Coordinates of C-alpha atoms in Angstrom, one line a residue:
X171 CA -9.0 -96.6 -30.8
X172 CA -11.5 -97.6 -28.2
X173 CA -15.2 -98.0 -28.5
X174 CA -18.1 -97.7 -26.3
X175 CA -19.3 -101.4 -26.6
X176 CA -17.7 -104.6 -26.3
X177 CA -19.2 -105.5 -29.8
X178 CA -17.3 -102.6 -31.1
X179 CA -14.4 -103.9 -29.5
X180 CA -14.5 -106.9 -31.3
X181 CA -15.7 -105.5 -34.3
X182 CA -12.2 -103.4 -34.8
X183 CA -10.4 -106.2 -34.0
X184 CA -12.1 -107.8 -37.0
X185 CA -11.0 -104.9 -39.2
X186 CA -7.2 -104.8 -38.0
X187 CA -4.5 -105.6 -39.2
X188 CA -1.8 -107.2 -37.2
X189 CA 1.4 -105.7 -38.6
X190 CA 0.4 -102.0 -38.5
X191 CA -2.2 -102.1 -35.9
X192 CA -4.4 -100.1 -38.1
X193 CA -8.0 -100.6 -40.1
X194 CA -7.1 -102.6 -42.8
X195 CA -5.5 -100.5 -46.5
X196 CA -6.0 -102.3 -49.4
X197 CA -6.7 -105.9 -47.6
X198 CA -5.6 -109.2 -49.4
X199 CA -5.8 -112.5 -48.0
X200 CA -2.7 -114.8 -47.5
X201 CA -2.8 -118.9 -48.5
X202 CA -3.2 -119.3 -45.1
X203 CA -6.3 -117.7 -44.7
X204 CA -4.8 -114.4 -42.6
X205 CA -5.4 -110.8 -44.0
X206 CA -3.4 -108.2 -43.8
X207 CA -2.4 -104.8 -45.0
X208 CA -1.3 -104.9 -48.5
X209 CA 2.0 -102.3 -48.0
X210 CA 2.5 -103.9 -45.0
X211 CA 2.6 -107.4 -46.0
X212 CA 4.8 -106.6 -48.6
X213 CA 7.4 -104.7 -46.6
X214 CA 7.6 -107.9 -44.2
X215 CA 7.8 -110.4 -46.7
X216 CA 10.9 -107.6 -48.9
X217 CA 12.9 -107.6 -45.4
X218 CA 13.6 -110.7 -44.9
X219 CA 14.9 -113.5 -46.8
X220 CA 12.2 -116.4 -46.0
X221 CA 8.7 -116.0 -46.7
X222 CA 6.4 -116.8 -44.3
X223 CA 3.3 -115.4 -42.6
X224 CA 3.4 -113.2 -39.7
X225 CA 0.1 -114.2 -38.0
X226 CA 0.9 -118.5 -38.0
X227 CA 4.8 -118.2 -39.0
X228 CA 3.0 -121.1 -42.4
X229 CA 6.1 -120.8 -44.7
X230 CA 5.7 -120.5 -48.5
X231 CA 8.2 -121.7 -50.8
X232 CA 7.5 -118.7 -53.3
X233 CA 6.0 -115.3 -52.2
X234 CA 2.0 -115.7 -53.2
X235 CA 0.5 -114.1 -55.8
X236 CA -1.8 -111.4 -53.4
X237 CA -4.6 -109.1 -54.8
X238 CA -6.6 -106.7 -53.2
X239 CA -9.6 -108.3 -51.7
X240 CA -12.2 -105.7 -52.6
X241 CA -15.6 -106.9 -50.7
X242 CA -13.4 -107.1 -47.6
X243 CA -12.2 -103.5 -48.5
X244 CA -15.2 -101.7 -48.8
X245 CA -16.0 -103.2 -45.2
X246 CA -12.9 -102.0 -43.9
X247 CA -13.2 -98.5 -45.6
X248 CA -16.7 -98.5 -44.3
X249 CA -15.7 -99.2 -40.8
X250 CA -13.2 -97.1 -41.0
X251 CA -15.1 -94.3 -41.7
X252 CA -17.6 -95.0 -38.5
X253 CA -14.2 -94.7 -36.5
X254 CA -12.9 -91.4 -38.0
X255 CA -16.7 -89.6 -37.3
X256 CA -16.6 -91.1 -34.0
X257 CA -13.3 -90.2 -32.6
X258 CA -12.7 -87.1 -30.5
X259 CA -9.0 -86.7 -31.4
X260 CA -8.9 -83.2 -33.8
X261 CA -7.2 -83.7 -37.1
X262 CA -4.1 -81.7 -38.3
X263 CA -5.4 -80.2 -41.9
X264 CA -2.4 -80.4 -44.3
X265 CA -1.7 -77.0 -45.9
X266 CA -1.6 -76.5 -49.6
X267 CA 1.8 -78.1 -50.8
X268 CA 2.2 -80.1 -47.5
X269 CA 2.7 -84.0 -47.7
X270 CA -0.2 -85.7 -46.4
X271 CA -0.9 -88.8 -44.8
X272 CA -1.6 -91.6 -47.4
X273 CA -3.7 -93.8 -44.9
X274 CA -6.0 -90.7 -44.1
X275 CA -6.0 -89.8 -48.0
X276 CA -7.5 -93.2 -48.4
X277 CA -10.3 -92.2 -46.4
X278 CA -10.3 -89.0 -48.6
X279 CA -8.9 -86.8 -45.1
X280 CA -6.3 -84.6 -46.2
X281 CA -3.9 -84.9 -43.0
X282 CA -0.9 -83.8 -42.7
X283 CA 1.5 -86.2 -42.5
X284 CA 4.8 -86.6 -40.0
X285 CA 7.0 -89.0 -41.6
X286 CA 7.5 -90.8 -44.5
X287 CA 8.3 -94.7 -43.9
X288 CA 10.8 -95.8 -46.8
X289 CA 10.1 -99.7 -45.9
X290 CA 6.5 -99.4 -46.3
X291 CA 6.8 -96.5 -49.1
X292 CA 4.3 -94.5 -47.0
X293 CA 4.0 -91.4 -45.0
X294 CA 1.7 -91.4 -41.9
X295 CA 0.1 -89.0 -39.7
X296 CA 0.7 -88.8 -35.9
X297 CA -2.0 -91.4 -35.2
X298 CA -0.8 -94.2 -38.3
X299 CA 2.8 -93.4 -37.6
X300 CA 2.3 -95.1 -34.4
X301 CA 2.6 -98.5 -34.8
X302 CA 6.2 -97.7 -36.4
X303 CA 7.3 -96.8 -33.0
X304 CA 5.6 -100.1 -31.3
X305 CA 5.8 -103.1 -33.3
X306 CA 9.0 -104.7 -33.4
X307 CA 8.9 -105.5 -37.2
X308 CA 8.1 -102.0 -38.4
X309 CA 10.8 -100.2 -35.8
X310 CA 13.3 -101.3 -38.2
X311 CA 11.6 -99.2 -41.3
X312 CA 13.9 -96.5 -42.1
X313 CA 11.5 -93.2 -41.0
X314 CA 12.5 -89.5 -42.7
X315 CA 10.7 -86.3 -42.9
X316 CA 7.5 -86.2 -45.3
X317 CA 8.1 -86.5 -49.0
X318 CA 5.9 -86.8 -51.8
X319 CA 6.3 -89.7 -54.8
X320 CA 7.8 -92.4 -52.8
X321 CA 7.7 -94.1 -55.4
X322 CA 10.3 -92.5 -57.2
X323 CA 12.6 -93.9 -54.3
X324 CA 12.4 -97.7 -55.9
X325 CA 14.2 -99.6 -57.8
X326 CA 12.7 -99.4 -61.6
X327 CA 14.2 -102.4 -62.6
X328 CA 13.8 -104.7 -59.6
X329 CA 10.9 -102.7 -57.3
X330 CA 13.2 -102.3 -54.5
X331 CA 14.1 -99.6 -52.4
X332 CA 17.3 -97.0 -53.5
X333 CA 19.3 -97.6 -51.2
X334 CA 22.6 -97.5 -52.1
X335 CA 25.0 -95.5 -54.4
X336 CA 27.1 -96.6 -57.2
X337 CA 30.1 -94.2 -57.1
X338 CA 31.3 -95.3 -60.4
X339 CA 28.4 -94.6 -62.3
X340 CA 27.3 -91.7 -60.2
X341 CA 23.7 -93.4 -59.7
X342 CA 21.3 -94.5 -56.8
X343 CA 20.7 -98.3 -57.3
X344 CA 18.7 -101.0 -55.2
X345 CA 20.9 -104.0 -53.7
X346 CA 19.9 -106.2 -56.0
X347 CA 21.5 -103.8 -58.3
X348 CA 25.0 -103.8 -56.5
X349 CA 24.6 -107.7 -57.0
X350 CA 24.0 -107.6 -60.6
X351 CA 25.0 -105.1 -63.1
X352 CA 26.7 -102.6 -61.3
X353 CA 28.8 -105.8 -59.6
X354 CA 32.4 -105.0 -58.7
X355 CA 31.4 -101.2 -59.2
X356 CA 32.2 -99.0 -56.0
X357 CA 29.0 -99.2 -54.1
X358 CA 28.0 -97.4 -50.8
X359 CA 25.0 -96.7 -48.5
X360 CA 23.1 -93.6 -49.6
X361 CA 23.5 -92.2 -46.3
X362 CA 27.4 -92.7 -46.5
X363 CA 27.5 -90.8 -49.7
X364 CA 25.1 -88.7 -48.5
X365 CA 27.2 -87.3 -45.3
X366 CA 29.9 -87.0 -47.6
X367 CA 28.3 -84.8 -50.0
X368 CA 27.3 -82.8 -47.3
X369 CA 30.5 -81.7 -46.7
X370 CA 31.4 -81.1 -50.1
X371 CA 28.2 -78.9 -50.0
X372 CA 29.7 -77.1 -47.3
X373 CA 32.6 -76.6 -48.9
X374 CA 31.7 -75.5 -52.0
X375 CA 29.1 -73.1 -50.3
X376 CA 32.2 -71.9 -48.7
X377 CA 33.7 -71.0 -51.8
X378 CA 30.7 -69.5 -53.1
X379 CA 30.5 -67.3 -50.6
X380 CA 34.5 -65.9 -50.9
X381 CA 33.6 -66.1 -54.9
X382 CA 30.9 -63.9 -53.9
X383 CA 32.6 -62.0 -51.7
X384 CA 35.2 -61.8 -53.9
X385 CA 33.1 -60.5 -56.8
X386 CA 31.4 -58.4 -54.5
X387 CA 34.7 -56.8 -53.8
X388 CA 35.5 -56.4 -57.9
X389 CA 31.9 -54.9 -58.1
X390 CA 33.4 -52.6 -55.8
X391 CA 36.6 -51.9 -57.6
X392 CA 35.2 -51.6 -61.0
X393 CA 32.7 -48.5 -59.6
X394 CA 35.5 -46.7 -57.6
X395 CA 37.6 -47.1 -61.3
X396 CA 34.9 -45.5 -63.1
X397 CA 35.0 -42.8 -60.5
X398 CA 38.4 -42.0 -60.9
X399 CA 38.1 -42.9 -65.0
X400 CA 35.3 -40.3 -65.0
X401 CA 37.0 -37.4 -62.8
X402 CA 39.8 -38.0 -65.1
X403 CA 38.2 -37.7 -68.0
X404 CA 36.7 -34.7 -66.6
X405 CA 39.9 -33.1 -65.6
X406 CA 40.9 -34.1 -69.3
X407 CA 37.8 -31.9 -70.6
X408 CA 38.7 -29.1 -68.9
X409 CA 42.2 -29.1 -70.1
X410 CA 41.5 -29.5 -73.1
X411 CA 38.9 -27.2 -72.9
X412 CA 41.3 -24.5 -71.1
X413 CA 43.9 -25.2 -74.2
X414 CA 41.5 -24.5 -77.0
X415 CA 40.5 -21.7 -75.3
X416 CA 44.1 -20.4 -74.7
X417 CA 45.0 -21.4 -78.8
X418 CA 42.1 -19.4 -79.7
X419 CA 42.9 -16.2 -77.8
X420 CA 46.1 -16.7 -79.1
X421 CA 44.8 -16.7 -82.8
X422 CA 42.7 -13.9 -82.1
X423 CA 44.5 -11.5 -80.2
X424 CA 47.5 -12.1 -83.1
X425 CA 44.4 -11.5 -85.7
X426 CA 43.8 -8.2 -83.6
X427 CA 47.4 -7.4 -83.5
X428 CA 47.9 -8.2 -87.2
X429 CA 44.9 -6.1 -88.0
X430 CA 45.4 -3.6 -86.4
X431 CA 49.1 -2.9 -87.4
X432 CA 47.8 -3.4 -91.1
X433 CA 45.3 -0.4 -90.1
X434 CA 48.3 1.9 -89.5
X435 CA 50.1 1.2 -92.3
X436 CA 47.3 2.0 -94.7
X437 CA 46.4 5.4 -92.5
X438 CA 50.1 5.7 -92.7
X439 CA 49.8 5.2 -96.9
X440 CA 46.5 7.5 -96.8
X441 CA 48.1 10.3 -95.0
X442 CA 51.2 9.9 -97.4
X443 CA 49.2 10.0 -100.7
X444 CA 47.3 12.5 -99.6
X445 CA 50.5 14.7 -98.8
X446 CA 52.5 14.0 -102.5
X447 CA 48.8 14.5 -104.4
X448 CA 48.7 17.9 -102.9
X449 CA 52.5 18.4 -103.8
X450 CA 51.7 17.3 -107.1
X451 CA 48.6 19.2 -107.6
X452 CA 50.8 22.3 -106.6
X453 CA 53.2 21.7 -109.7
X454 CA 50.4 21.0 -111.3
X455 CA 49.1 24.3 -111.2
X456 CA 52.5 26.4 -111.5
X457 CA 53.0 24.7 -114.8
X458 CA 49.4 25.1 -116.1
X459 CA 50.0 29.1 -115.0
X460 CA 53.7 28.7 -117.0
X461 CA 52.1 27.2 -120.1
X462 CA 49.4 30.4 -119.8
X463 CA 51.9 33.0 -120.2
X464 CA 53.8 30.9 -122.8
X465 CA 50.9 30.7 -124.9
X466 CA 50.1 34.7 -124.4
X467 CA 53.7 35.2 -125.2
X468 CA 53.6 32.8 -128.5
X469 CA 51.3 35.4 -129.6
X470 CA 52.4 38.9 -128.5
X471 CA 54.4 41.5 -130.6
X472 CA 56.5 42.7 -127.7
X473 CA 60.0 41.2 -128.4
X474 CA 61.6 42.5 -125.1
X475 CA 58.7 41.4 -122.7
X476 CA 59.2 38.1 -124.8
X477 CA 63.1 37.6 -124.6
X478 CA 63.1 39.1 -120.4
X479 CA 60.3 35.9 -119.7
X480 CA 61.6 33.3 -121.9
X481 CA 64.2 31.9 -119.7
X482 CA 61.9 32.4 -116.4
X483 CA 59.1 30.2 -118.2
X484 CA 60.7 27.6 -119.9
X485 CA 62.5 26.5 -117.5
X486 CA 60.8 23.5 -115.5
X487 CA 59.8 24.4 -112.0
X488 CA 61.6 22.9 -108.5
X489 CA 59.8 19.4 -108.7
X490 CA 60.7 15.8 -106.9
X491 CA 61.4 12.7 -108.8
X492 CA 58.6 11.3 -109.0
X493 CA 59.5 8.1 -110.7
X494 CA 60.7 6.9 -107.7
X495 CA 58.1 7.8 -104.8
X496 CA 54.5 5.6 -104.3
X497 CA 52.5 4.4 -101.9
X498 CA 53.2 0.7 -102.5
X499 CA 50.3 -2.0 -101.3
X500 CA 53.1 -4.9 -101.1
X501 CA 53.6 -2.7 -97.3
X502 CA 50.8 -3.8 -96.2
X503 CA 51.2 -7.1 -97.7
X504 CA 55.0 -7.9 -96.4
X505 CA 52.8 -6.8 -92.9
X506 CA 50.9 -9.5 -93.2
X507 CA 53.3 -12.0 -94.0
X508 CA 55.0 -11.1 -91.4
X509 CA 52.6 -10.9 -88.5
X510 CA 50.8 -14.8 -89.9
X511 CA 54.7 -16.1 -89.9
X512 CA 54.6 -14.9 -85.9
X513 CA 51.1 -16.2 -86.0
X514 CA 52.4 -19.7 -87.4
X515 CA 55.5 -19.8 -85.0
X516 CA 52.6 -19.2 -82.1
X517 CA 50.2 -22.1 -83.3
X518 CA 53.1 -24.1 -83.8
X519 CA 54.2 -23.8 -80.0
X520 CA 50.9 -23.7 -78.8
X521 CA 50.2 -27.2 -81.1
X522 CA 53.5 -28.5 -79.9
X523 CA 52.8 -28.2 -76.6
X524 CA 49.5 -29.7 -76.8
X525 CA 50.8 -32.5 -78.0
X526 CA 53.5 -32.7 -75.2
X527 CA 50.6 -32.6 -72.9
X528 CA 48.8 -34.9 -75.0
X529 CA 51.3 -37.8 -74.7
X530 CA 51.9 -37.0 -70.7
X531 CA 48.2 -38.2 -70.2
X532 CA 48.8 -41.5 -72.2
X533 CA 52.1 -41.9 -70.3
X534 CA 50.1 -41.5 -67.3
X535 CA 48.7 -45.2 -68.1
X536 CA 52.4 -47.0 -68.6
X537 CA 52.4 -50.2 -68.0
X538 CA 55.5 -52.5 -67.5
X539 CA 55.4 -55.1 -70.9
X540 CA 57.6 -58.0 -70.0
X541 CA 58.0 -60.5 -72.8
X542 CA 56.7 -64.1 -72.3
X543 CA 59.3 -66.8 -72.9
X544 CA 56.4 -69.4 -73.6
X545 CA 54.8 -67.3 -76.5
X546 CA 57.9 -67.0 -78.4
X547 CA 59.0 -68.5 -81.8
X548 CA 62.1 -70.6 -81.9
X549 CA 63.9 -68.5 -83.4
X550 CA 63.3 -65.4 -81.3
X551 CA 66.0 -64.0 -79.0
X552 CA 64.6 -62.8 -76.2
X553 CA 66.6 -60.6 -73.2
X554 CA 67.4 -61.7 -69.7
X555 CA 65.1 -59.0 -68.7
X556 CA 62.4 -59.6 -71.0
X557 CA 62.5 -56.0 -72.6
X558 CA 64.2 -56.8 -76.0
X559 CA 63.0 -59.1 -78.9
X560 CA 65.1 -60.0 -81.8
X561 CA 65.6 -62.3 -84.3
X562 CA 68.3 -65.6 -84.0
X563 CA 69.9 -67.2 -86.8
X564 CA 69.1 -71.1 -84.9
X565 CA 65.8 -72.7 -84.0
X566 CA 65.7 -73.0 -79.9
X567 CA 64.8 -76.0 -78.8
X568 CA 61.9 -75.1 -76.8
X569 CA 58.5 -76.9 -75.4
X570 CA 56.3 -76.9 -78.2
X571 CA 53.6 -75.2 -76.0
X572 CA 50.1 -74.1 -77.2
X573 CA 50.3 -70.4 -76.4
X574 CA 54.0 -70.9 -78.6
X575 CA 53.6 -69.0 -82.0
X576 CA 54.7 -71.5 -84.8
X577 CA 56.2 -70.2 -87.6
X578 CA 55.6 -66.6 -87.2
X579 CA 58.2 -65.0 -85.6
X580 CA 56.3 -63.0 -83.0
X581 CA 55.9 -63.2 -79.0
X582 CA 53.9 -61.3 -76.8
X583 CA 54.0 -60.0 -73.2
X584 CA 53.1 -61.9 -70.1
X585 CA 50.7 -59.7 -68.6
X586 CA 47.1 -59.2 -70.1
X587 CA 44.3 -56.9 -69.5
X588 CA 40.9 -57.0 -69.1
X589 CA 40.4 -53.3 -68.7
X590 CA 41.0 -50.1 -68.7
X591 CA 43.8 -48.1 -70.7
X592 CA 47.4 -49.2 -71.6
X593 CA 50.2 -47.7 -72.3
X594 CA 53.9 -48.5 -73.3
X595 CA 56.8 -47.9 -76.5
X596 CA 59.0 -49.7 -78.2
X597 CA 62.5 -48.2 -79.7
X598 CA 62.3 -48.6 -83.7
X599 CA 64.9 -46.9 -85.1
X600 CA 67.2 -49.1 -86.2
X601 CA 64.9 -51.0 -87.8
X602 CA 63.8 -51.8 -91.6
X603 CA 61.0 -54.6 -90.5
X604 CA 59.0 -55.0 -87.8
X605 CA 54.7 -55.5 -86.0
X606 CA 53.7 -54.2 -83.0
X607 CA 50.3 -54.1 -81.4
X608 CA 48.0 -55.5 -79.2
X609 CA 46.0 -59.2 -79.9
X610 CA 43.5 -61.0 -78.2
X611 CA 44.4 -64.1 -76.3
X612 CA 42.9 -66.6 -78.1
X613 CA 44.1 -65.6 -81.3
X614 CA 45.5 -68.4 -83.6
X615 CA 49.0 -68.9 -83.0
X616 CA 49.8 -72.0 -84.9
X617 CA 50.2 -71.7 -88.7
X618 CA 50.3 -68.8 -91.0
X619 CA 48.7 -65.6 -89.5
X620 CA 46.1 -63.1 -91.0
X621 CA 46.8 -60.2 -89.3
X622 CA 43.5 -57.9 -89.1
X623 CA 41.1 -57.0 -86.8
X624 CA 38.5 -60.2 -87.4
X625 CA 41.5 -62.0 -86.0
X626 CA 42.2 -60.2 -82.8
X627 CA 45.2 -58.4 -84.4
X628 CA 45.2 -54.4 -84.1
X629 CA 48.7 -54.0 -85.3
X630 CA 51.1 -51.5 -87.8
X631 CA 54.3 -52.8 -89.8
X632 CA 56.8 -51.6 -91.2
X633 CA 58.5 -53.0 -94.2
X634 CA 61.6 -52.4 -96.9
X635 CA 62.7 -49.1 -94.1
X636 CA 60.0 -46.5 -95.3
X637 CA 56.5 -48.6 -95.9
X638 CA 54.2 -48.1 -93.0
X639 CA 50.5 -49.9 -92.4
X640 CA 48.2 -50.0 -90.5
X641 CA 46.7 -53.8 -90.9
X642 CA 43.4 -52.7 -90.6
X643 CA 40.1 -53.9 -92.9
X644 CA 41.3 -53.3 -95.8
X645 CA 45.0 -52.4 -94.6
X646 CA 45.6 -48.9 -94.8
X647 CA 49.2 -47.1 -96.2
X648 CA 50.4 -44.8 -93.4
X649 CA 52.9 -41.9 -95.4
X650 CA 55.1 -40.1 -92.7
X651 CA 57.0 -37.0 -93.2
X652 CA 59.6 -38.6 -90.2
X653 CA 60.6 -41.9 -89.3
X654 CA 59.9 -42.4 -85.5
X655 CA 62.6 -43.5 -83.6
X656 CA 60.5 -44.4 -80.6
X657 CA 56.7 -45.8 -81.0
X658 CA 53.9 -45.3 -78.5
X659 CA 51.6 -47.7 -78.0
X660 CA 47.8 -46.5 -76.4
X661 CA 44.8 -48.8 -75.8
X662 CA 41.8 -48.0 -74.4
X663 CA 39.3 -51.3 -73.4
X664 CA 36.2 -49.6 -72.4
X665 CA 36.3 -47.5 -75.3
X666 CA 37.7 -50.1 -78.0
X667 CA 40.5 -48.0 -79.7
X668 CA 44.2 -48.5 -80.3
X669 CA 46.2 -45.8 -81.1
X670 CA 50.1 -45.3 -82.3
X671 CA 52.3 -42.2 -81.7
X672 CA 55.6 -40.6 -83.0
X673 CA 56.9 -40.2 -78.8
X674 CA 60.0 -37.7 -80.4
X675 CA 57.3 -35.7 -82.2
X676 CA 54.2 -36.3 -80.2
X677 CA 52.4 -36.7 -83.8
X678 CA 49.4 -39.1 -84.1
X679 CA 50.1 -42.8 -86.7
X680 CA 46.8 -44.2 -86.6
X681 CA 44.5 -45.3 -84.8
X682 CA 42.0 -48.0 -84.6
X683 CA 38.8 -47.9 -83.7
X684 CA 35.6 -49.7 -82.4
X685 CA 37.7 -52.8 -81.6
X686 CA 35.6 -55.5 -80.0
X687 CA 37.5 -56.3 -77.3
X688 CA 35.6 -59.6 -75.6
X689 CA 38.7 -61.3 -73.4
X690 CA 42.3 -60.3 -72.4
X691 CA 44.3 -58.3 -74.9
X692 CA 48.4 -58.5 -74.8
X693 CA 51.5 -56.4 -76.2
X694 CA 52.3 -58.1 -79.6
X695 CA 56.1 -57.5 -81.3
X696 CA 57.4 -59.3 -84.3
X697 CA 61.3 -58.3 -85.1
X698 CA 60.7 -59.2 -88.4
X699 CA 63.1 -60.6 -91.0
X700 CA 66.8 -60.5 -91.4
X701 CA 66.7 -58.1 -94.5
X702 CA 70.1 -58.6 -95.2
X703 CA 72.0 -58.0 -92.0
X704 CA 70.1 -54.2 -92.4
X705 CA 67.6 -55.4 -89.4
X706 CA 69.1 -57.2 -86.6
X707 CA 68.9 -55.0 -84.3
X708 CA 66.4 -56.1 -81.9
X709 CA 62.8 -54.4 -80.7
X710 CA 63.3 -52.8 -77.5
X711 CA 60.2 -51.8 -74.9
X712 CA 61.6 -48.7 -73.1
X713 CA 61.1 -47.1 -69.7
X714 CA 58.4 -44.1 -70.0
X715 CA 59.7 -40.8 -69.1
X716 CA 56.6 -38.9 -66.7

């Protein structure tokens, strides 16, 4: 900073001080009689072990007890201020949010500041920062990019700078810290642990961004499902919508036929009773004429006329036997019968073959249930090949696992599903007892079991050969007219529902519906109990015929 006049000269020199170069911050006045910079004082005297003065080297046993010496300040800030209106050097205006310089601040200039000094806990401006890169005691200060609240970057505890890490507490400390409390702990420099977590960082971003290209990729998935899911269901519409259609003109052109043949038949009847009420009205008439004469007769004198009709007139006339010709409505009846049992035999094939169809679109969704060892009971038996469940007569000594259910006898697949529709079946017949259904994974599996939807069950039993329910809220009792040998299984994620079949009949068991379904759902089978040697057989999941 030069000035015009040699007074000047010597007048800044008055006003600087010898550490930082600078016009004095916060002066204060050593034992000694020096003066100096409060920050910078400090920082000198915190970075190195003896205490001493810079300007005469005077040693002090303990560091003084400085204050700001304000008369000396307010020449300082004055002279300062001469300077700053003086100088022809432009000033670099800090921007809103920008870290500004704390000397200029001082002087109420809001300049933006280069570098933040972590020995002297200050940031400077091109023109304060320079002494940092001139004097020998402040090239040591450790210099980083602006920040704000310094401060924050001591020691609470001991008013020292952070600047070292204790590992095992997962803390920033001062090295008075390191020497104290956190003793023995697993200490490091802040820029070691630093550098390190830098490359964590840039391996975790890493894996953010395959997580988010990996999500990105499900996002995708999910949408071209749905696309297919909704063509599907569309297809499925239309199907439907072309069987309805085809069971209707079916019912209606067997109504037409049925009607119409019923139309015949009483035309038919018409045309009859018309042609035996003229027959009859014919002998009608002959015998009213024949009871005429008989009457004139009765009264007549004429013996001979009398005696040569007699035989002529009371004799009946040619006549049919009546008793056993009609025109009987039970015709037109037995007709009708007839054409609804045709009728019936057509619903019944067009019903049966809807529900053929029916079953080939849940088929369409088979999925391949393999049992998981690791879920079973003890005492289950399961298959080589994971496809049969039954019931032992020993306890297996088995890892007592948590996904193990304990002591209901009951396993469940491998395989779980977040989506979608699911489909598989499980041969029945040759059993008395026995669950199936589908559960949530985090169901309960230690201790007795409730099974009902609040739990995560969606399941049907059968018990004592012929009882079947659906556990539902409140359980409901299932009556069928035919035992199924072979039971399908349908679930549907998206819209909550799962559904049981007949597969020999194609016939609808129950279903459950608006099934919250929040995590994966699995295949569930229980073989149930011995019932007396009358249900060992075992539960079997079987291939799905397309």
């Amino acid at each position: 900073m030069a000035m015009a006049s040699s007074g000047n000269v010597l007048q800044e020199k008055q006003f600087q001080c010898t550490i930082c170069m600078q016009v004095f911050t916060d002066p204060v006045t050593t034992p000694c009689g020096h003066n100096f910079c409060l920050a910078c004082i400090q920082s000198v005297w915190e970075s190195s072990d003896v205490c001493q003065c810079p300007a005469c080297n005077k040693s002090f046993s303990s560091r003084p007890e400085i204050s700001i010496n304000t008369a000396f300040k307010e020449l300082a800030d004055t002279f300062r201020n001469i300077i700053v209106s003086s100088s022809a050097s432009p000033l670099l205006a800090a921007k809103p949010g920008e870290v500004v310089c704390d000397v200029c601040a001082a002087m109420s200039q809001q300049v933006k500041a280069k570098k933040s000094c972590l020995g002297c806990l200050t940031s400077y401006c091109d023109a304060h920062l320079e002494p940092h890169q001139r004097v020998a005691t402040l090239k040591v200060h450790k210099l980083i990019d602006p920040v704000k609240n310094l401060q924050e970057r001591m020691c609470k505890k001991h008013d020292r700078l952070l600047e070292m890490f204790c590992r095992d507490e997962q803390k920033c400390v001062c090295q008075f810290c390191t020497e104290t409390e956190h003793k023995g702990h697993r200490a490091v420099k802040i820029e070691q642990e630093s550098g390190e977590r830098k490359v964590q960082m840039k391996e975790t971003e890493a894996d953010f961004k395959q997580m988010i290209l990996e999500r990105g990729c499900k996002i995708e998935e999910i949408k071209n499902c749905l696309k297919l899911s909704t063509i599907s269901a569309e297809k499925e519409l239309k199907e439907n919508d072309r069987l309805c259609t085809s069971l209707v003109r079916s019912v209606q052109e067997r109504q037409a036929e049925v009607n119409s043949e019923v139309r015949e038949k009483q035309k038919a009847a018409e045309r009859r009773a018309e042609e035996l009420t003229d027959e009859l009205q014919q002998e009608i008439d002959e015998l009213q004429r024949r009871r005429a004469e008989l009457e004139t007769l009765g009264s007549t004198d004429d013996h001979l006329h009398l005696l040569q009709r007699f035989s002529a007139l009371t004799s009946p006339p040619p006549s049919k036997e009546w008793t056993e010709i009609g025109v009987y409505p039970e015709l037109c009846v037995g007709t009708t019968r007839k054409a609804l049992s045709k009728l019936d035999d057509t619903l019944k094939k067009e019903l049966d073959s809807l529900k053929r169809n029916e079953m080939k679109k849940m088929q369409k969704y088979a999925v391949d249930v393999v049992l998981d060892p690791d879920s079973a009971h003890p005492n289950i038996v399961l298959s080589p090949d994971g496809k049969q469940v039954g019931r032992g007569e020993l306890l297996h000594i088995v890892p007592d696992n948590p996904q193990r259910f304990d002591p209901v006898i009951c396993v469940v697949g491998k395989s779980g599903f977040l989506s979608g529709r699911i489909y598989f079946q499980v041969a029945v017949e040759s059993k008395t007892f026995w669950d199936v259904g589908m559960v949530k994974e985090s169901v309960n599996r230690k201790g007795m079991i409730t099974s009902k939807p609040e739990n995560g069950y969606w399941t049907v039993r059968l018990r004592n050969g012929n009882e079947y329910r659906a556990l539902d809220s409140p359980s409901v009792l299932i009556p069928l007219k035919e035992k199924p040998r072979t039971l399908g299984i349908f679930a549907d994620y998206e819209e909550g529902t799962v559904s049981f079949f007949n597969v020999d009949t194609g016939s609808h068991i129950y279903t459950f519906t608006g099934c919250l379904f929040s995590e994966r759902i699995f295949p569930f089978f229980s073989p149930g109990v011995c019932d007396d040697g009358k249900n060992t057989a075992p539960l079997i999941i079987t291939a799905v015929n397309h």
